[in-house]
Coordinates of C-alpha atoms in Angstrom, one line a residue:
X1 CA 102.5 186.1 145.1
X2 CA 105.3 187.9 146.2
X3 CA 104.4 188.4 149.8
X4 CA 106.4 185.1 151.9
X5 CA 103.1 184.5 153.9
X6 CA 101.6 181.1 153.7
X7 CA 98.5 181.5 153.2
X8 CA 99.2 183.4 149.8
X9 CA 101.4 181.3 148.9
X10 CA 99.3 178.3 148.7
X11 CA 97.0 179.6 146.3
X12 CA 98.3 177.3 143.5
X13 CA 97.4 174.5 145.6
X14 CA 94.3 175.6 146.6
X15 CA 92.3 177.3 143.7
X16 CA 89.3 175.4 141.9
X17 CA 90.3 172.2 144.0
X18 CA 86.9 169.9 145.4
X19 CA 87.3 169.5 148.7
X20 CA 88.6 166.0 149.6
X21 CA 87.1 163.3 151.8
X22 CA 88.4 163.5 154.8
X23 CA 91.8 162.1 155.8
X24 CA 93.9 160.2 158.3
X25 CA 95.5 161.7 161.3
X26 CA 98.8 160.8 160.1
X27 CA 100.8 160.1 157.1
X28 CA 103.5 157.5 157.8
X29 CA 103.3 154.7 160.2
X30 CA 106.7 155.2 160.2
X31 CA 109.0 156.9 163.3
X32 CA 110.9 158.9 160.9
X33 CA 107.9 160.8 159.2
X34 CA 107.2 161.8 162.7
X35 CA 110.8 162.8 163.7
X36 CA 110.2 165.0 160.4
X37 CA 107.8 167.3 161.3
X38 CA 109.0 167.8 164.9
X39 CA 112.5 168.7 163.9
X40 CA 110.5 171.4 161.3
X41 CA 108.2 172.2 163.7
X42 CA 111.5 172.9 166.3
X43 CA 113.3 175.1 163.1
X44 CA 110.1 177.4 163.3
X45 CA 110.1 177.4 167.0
X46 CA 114.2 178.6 167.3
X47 CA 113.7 181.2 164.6
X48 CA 110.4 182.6 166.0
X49 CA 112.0 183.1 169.4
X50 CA 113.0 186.6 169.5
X51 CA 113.5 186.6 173.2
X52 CA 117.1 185.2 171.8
X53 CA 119.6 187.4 169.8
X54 CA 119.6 186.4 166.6
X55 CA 123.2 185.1 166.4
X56 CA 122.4 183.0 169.4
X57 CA 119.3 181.3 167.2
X58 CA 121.4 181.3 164.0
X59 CA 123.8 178.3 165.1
X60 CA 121.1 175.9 166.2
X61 CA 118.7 176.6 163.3
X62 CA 121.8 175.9 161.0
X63 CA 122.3 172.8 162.5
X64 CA 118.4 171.8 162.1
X65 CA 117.9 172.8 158.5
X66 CA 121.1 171.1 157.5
X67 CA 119.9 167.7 158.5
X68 CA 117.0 168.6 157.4
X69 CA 118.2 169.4 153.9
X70 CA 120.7 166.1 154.4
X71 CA 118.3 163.9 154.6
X72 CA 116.6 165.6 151.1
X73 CA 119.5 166.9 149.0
X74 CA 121.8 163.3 149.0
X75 CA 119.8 161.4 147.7
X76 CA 118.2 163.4 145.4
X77 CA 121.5 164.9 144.5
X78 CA 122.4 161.0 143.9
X79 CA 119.5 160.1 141.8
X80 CA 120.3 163.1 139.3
X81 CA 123.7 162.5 138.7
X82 CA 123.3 158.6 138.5
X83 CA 120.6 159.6 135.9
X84 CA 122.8 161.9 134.0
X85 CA 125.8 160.1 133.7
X86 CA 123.3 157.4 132.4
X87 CA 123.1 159.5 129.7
X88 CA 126.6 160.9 130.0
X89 CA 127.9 157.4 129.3
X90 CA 126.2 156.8 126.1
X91 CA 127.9 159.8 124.6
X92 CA 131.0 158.8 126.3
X93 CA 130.3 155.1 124.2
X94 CA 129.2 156.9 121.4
X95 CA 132.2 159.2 121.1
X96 CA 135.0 155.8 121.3
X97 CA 133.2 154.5 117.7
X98 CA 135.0 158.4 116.6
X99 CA 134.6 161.8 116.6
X100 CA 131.7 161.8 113.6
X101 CA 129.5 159.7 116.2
X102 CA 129.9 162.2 119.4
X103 CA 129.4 165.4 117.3
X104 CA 126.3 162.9 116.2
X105 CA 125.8 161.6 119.9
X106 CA 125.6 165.7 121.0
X107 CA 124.0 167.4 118.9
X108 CA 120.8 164.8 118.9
X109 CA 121.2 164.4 122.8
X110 CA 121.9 168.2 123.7
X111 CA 119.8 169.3 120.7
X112 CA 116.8 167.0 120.4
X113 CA 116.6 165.1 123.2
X114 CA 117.1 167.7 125.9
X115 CA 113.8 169.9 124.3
X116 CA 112.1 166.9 126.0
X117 CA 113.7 166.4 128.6
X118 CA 113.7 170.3 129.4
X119 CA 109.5 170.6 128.5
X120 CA 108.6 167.3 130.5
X121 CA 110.6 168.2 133.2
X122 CA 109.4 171.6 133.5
X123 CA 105.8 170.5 132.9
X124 CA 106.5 167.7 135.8
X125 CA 107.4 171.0 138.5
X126 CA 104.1 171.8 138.7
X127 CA 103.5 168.2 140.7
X128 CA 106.7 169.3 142.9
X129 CA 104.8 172.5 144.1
X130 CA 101.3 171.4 144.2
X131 CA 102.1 167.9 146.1
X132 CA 104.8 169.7 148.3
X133 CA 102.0 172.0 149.7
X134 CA 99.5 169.2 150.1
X135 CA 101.4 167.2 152.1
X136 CA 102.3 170.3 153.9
X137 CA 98.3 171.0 155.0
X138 CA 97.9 167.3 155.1
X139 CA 95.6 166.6 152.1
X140 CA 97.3 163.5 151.7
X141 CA 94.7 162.3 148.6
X142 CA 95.6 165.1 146.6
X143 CA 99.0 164.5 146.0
X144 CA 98.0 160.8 144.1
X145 CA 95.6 162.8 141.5
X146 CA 98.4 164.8 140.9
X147 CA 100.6 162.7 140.1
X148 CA 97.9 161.1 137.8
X149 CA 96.7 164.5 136.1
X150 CA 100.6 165.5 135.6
X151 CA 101.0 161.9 134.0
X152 CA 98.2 162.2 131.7
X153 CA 99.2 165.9 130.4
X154 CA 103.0 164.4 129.9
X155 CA 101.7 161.6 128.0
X156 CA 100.0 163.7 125.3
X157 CA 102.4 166.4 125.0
X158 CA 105.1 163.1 124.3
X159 CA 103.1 162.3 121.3
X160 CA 103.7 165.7 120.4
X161 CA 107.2 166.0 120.9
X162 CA 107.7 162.4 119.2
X163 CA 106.5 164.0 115.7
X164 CA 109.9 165.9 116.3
X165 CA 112.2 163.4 117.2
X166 CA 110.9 161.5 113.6
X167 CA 111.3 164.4 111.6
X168 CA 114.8 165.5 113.5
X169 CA 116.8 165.0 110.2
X170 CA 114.9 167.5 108.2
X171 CA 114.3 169.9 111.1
X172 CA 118.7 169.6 111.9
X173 CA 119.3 170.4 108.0
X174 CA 117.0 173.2 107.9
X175 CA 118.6 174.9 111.2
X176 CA 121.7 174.7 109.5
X177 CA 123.7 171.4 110.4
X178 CA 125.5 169.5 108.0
X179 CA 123.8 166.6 106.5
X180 CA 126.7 163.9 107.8
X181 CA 126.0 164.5 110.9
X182 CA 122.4 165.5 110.8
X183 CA 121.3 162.3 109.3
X184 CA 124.1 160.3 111.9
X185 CA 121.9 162.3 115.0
X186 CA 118.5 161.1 113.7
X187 CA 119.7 157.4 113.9
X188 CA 120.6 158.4 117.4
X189 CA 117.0 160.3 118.1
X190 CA 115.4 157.6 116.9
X191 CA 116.3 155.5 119.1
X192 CA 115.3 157.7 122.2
X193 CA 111.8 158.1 121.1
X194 CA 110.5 155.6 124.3
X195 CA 112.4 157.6 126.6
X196 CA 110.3 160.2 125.6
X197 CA 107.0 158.1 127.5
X198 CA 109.5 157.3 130.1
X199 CA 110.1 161.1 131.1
X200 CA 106.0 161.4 131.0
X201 CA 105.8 159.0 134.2
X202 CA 109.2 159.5 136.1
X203 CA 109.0 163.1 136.6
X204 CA 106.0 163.5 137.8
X205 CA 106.7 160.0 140.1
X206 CA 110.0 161.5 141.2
X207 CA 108.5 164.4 142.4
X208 CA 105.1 162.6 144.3
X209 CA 107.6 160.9 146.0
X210 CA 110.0 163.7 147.0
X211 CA 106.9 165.9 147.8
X212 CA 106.5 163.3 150.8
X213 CA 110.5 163.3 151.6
X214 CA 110.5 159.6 150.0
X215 CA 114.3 159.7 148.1
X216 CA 115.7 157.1 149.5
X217 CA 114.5 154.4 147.4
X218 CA 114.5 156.2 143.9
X219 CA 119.1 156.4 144.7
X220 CA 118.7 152.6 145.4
X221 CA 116.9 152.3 142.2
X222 CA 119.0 154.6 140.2
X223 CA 121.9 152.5 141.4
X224 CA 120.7 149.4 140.8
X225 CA 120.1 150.4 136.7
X226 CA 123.3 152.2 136.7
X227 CA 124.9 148.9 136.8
X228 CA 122.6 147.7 134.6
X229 CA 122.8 150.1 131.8
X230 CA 126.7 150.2 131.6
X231 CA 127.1 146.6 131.2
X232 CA 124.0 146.2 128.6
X233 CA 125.5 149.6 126.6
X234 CA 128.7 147.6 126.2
X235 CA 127.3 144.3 124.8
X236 CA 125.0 146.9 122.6
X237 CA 127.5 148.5 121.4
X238 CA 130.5 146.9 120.9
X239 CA 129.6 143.1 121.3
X240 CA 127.0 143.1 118.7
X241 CA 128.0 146.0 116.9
X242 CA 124.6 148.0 117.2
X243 CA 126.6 151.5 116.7
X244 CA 124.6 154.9 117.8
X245 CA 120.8 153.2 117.3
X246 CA 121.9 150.5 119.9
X247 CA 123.1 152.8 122.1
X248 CA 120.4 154.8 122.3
X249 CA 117.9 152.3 122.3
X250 CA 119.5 150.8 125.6
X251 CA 119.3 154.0 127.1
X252 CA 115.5 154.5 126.4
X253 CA 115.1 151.2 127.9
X254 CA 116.9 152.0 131.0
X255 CA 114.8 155.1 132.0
X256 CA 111.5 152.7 131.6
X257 CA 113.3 150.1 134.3
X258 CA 113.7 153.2 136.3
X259 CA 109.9 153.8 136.1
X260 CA 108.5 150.9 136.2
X261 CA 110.8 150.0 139.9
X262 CA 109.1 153.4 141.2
X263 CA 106.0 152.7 140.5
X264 CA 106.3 149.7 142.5
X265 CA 107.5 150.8 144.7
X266 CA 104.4 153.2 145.3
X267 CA 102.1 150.6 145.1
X268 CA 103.7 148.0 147.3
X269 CA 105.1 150.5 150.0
X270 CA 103.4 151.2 153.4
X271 CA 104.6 154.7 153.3
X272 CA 102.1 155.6 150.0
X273 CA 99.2 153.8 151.6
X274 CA 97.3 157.4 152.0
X275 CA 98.8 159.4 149.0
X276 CA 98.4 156.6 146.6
X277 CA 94.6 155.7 146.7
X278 CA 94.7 154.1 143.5
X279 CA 94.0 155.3 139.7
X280 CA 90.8 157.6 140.1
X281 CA 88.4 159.8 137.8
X282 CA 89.2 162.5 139.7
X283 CA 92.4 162.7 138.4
X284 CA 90.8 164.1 134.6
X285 CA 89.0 167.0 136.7
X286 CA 90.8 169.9 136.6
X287 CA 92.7 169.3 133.7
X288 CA 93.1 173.4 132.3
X289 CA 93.8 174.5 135.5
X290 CA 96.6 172.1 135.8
X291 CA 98.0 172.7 132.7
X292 CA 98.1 176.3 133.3
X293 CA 100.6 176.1 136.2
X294 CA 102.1 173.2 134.1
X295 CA 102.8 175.6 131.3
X296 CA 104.2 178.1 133.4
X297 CA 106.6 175.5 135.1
X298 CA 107.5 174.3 131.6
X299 CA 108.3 177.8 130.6
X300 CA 110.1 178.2 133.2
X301 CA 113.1 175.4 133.1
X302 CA 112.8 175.1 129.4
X303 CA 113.7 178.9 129.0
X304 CA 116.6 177.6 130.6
X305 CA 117.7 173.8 129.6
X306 CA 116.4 175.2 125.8
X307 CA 119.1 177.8 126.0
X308 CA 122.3 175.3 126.3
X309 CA 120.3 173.6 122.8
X310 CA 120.4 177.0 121.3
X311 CA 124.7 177.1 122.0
X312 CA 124.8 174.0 120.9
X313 CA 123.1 174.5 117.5
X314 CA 125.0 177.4 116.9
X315 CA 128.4 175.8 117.1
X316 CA 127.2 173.6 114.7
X317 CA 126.9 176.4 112.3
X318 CA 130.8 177.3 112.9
X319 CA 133.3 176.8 110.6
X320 CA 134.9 172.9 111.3
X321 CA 131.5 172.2 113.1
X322 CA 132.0 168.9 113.9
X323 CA 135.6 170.2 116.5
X324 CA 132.8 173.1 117.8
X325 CA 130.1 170.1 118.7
X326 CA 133.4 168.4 120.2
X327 CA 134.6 170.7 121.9
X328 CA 131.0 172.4 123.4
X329 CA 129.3 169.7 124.2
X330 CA 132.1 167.7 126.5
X331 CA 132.0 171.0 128.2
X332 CA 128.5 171.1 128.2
X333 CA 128.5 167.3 129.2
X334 CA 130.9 168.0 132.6
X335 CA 128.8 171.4 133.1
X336 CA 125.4 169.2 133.3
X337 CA 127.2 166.7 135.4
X338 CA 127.7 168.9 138.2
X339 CA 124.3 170.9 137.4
X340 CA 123.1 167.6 138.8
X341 CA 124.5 168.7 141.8
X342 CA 122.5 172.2 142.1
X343 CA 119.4 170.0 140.6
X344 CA 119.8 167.7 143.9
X345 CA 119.3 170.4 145.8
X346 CA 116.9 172.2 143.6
X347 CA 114.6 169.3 144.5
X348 CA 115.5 169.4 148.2
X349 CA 114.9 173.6 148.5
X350 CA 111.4 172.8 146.7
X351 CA 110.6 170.1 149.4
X352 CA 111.4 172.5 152.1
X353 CA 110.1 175.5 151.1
X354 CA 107.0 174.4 150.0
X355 CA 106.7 171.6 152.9
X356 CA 107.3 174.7 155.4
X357 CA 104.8 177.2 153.5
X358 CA 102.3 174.8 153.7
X359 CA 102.8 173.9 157.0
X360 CA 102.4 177.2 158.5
X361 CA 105.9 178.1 158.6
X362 CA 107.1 181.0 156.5
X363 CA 110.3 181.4 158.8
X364 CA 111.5 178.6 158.2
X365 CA 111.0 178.6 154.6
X366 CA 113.1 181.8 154.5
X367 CA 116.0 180.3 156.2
X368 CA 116.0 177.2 153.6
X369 CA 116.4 179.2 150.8
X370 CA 119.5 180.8 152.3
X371 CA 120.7 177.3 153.7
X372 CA 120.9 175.6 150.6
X373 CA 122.4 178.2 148.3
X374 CA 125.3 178.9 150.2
X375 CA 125.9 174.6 150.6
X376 CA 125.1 174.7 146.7
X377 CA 127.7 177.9 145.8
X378 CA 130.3 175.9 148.1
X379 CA 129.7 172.6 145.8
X380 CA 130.1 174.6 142.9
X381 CA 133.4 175.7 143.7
X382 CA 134.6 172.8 144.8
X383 CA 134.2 171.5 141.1
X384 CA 135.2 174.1 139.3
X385 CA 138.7 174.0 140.9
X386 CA 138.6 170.5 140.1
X387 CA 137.6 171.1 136.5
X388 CA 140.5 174.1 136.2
X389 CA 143.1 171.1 137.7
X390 CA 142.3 168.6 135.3
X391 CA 141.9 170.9 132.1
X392 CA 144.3 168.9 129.8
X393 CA 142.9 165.3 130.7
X394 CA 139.3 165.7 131.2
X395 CA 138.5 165.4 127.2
X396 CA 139.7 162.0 126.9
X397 CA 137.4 160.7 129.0
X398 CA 135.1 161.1 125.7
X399 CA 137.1 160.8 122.8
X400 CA 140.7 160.3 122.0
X401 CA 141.0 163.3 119.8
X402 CA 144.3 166.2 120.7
X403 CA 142.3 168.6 119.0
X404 CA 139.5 168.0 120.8
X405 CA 141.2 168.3 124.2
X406 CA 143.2 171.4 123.8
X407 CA 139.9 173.0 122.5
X408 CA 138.6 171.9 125.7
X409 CA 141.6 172.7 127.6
X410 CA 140.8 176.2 126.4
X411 CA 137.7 176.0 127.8
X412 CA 138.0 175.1 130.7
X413 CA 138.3 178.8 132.5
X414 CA 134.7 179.8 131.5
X415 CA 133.3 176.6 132.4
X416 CA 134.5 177.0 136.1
X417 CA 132.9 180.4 135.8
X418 CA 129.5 178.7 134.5
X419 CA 129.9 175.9 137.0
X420 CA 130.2 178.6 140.1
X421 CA 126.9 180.7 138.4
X422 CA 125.0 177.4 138.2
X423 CA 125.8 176.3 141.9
X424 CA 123.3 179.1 142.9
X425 CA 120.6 179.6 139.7
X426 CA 119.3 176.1 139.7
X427 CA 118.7 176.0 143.9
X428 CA 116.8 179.2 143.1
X429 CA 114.4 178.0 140.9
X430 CA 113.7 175.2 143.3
X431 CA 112.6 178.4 145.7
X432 CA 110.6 179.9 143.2
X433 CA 108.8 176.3 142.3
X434 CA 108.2 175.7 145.9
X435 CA 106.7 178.8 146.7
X436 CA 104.2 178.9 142.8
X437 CA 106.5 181.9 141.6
X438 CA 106.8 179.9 137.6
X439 CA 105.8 182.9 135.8
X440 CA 108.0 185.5 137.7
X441 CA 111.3 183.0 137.0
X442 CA 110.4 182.9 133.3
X443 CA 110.4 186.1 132.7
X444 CA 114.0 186.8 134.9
X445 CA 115.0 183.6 132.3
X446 CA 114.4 184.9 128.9
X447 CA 116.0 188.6 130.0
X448 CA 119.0 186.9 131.3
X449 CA 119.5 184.0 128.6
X450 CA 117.7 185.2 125.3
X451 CA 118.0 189.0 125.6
X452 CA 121.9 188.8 126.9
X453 CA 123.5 185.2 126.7
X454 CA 122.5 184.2 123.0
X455 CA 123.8 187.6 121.3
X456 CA 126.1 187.8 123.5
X457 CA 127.2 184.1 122.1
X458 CA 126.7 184.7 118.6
X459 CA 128.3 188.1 118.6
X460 CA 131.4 186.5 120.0
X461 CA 131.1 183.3 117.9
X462 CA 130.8 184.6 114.1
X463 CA 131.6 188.8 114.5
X464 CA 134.7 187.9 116.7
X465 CA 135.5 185.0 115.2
X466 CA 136.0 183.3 118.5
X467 CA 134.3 180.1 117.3
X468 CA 134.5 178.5 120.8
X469 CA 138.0 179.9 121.0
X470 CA 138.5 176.6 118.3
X471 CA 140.7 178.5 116.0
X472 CA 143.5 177.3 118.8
X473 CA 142.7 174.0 118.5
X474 CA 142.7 174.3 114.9
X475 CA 146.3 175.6 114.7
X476 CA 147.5 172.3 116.3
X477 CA 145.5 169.6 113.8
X478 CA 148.9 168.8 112.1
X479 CA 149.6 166.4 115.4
X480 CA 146.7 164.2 114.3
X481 CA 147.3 161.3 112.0
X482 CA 146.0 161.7 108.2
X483 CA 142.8 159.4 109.4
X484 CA 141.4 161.9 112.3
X485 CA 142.8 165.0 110.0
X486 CA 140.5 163.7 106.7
X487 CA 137.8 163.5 108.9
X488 CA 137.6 167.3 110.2
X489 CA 138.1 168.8 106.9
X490 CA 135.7 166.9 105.5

């Protein structure tokens, strides 16, 4: 695999798949399908040309892949961050019923919730390379059974995964977290246990569709319940006084509107007429070998999403606990906003490299991957100057609490450090899913996070005594009224 030729890299695609029935000359009826593939077909052409110095092909093959990647990265970039702060704002509800309910909020969102989230997203790359390199050779059918074999091995593993959203209490206690807010998260868990089913269908859906370069609709879509989801999360939660259950319960349903619009949309849409066949037997054939590369794509992110869980759970075991959850998990919250970012164009260096790979054009792919990392890394930096301006405001945008933003405040300087990191690491892995290279990233993940970041973390956190650098904030709790006081010590 780690030879940048096509044919080797399509062997993913390829092994212990029956040949399909024959297929139509052409995807799309659609102009813009067509203007696709000739502006890819021209990136391979300039690159290829070596007749040209290679300055002199630079400029113009810039200019192609960056509409190229345009036309992929917005959107998706739109769709995750509309779907994050979906999420983003039930905390940010959450935390303005007081500080007990966002430590609660956090640690069942960023400690529950996200092993889901992480494991059926990861699970739901292995659609994102097989259906990118199908569409790239043109077996159009494939990419439908996909999506249905992806969908069926989500839906089993989220009956797995719900046995530990209902025992989360127990399972938060025995990690170490206090009871108070243990038992406070598993009222908020509970309520997320549909989104679970919801994950199942939307990620493997999200990525048939961006497989094909179809994004467009899903940021009209993710809009569209946006809207929906901030008005209904008021009325939950402050009009009828539903609390953390109410919240959460809104946002579970929210991700099923999302799912249900997409699949709709793939029924009803001209432009799935040839991937989208219908529901088919075919699509329980093949099961194991599936699930292998959906293992290894599973291993993958979640050595990755997992490892922010792990942080989390361990500034729940600091001293003042509920200040550490605070404090961690609104920087954690502003870190995954703009990871949304680099996830946009994860999604969009998948497309292209594995679009381009399976299309016969390994140049090409090669010059994406640069492309879109150096856009990403730009991003990135943008933000964290942005986060370093607004250091002593950005908490109270969750929670009223001083404590809570100087702890942040404090911060601040190592999440713009994380936020540059992550403007390149995510777009990577969207590389290494395009081209089938799962295994080789999860092995760079658990040396880089498990073997270094974690003991790194707790050496800092308990041998140090750093404790998320809250002993500052802690010196300043005489400015908080005797209500907010009570509540940390306690």
């Amino acid at each position: 695999m780690g030879s940048l030729r096509g044919q080797d890299l399509q062997k993913p695609l390829l092994q212990s798949e029956e040949t399909p029935p024959p297929q139509p000359p052409t995807l799309l009826s659609d102009q813009s399908s067509d203007d696709h593939k000739e502006v890819s077909d021209e990136l391979e052409t300039v690159l290829s040309n070596t007749d040209l110095p290679f300055c002199q092909r630079v400029r113009p093959a810039i200019c192609i892949e960056l509409k190229l990647l345009w036309q992929l990265a917005a959107p998706a970039v739109f769709v995750y961050m509309v779907n994050y702060v979906m999420s983003m704002s039930t905390r940010i509800f959450s935390g303005h019923l007081g500080n007990l309910e966002l430590a609660a909020a956090s640690l069942g969102n960023s400690g529950i919730q996200s092993f889901a989230y992480g494991l059926m997203l990861g699970m739901g790359s292995a659609v994102e390379t097989l259906c990118g390199q199908a569409y790239g050779i043109k077996k159009y059918q494939m990419l439908g059974i996909y999506l249905q074999r992806s969908t069926i091995l989500l839906t089993i593993t989220g009956f797995l995964i719900a046995l530990i959203y209902v025992f989360s209490k127990p399972i938060l206690i025995l990690l170490g977290q206090s009871t108070e807010i243990a038992s406070m998260a598993a009222i908020f868990v509970y309520g997320l246990i549909p989104q679970i089913f919801a994950y199942a269908m939307n990620f493997p859906i999200q990525k048939f569709l961006q497989a094909q370069s179809i994004v467009n609709p899903s940021a009209y879509i993710a809009a569209a319940t946006l809207v929906m989801h901030l008005v209904l999360s008021w009325v939950v939660v402050f009009k009828l006084g539903l609390g953390l259950l109410g919240a959460a319960l809104v946002l579970s349903f929210s991700w099923w509107v999302v799912v249900i619009a997409q699949f709709m949309y793939i029924v009803l849409s001209e432009k799935c007429k040839y991937t989208w066949a219908g529901f088919s037997v075919q699509a329980f054939s093949g099961l194991p070998g599936f699930f292998k590369l959906s293992i290894a794509s599973a291993v993958m992110l979640c050595l990755e999403t997992w490892y922010y869980q792990v942080m989390v759970l361990i500034a729940g075991l600091l001293e003042n606990p509920e200040l550490a959850l605070d404090s961690l998990s609104i920087c954690m919250t502003i870190s995954g906003f703009v990871i949304m970012i680099s996830f946009g164009f994860n999604a969009a260096a998948s497309v292209r490299v594995s679009n381009e790979l399976g299309a016969g054009h390994p140049k090409s792919a090669a010059f994406s991957a640069v492309v879109v990392n150096i856009v990403s890394f730009i991003t990135s930096t943008v933000s964290a100057t942005i986060v370093i301006m607004f250091r002593d405001v950005i908490s109270y945008a969750f929670t009223e609490g001083e404590a809570v933003a100087n702890a942040v405040s404090d911060l601040c300087p190592l999440l713009a450090i994380t936020l540059l990191l992550n403007g390149i690491q995510p777009v990577l892995s969207g590389v290494a899913v395009g081209c089938g290279w799962q295994v080789f990233v999860a092995y760079v993940n658990v040396g880089c996070y498990y073997m270094v970041g974690v003991p790194l973390g707790v050496l800092l956190g308990f041998y140090f005594k750093l404790e998320a650098k809250v002993e500052e904030a802690m010196k300043r709790l005489d400015k908080w009224d005797d209500k907010k006081e009570s509540i940390l010590v306690n």
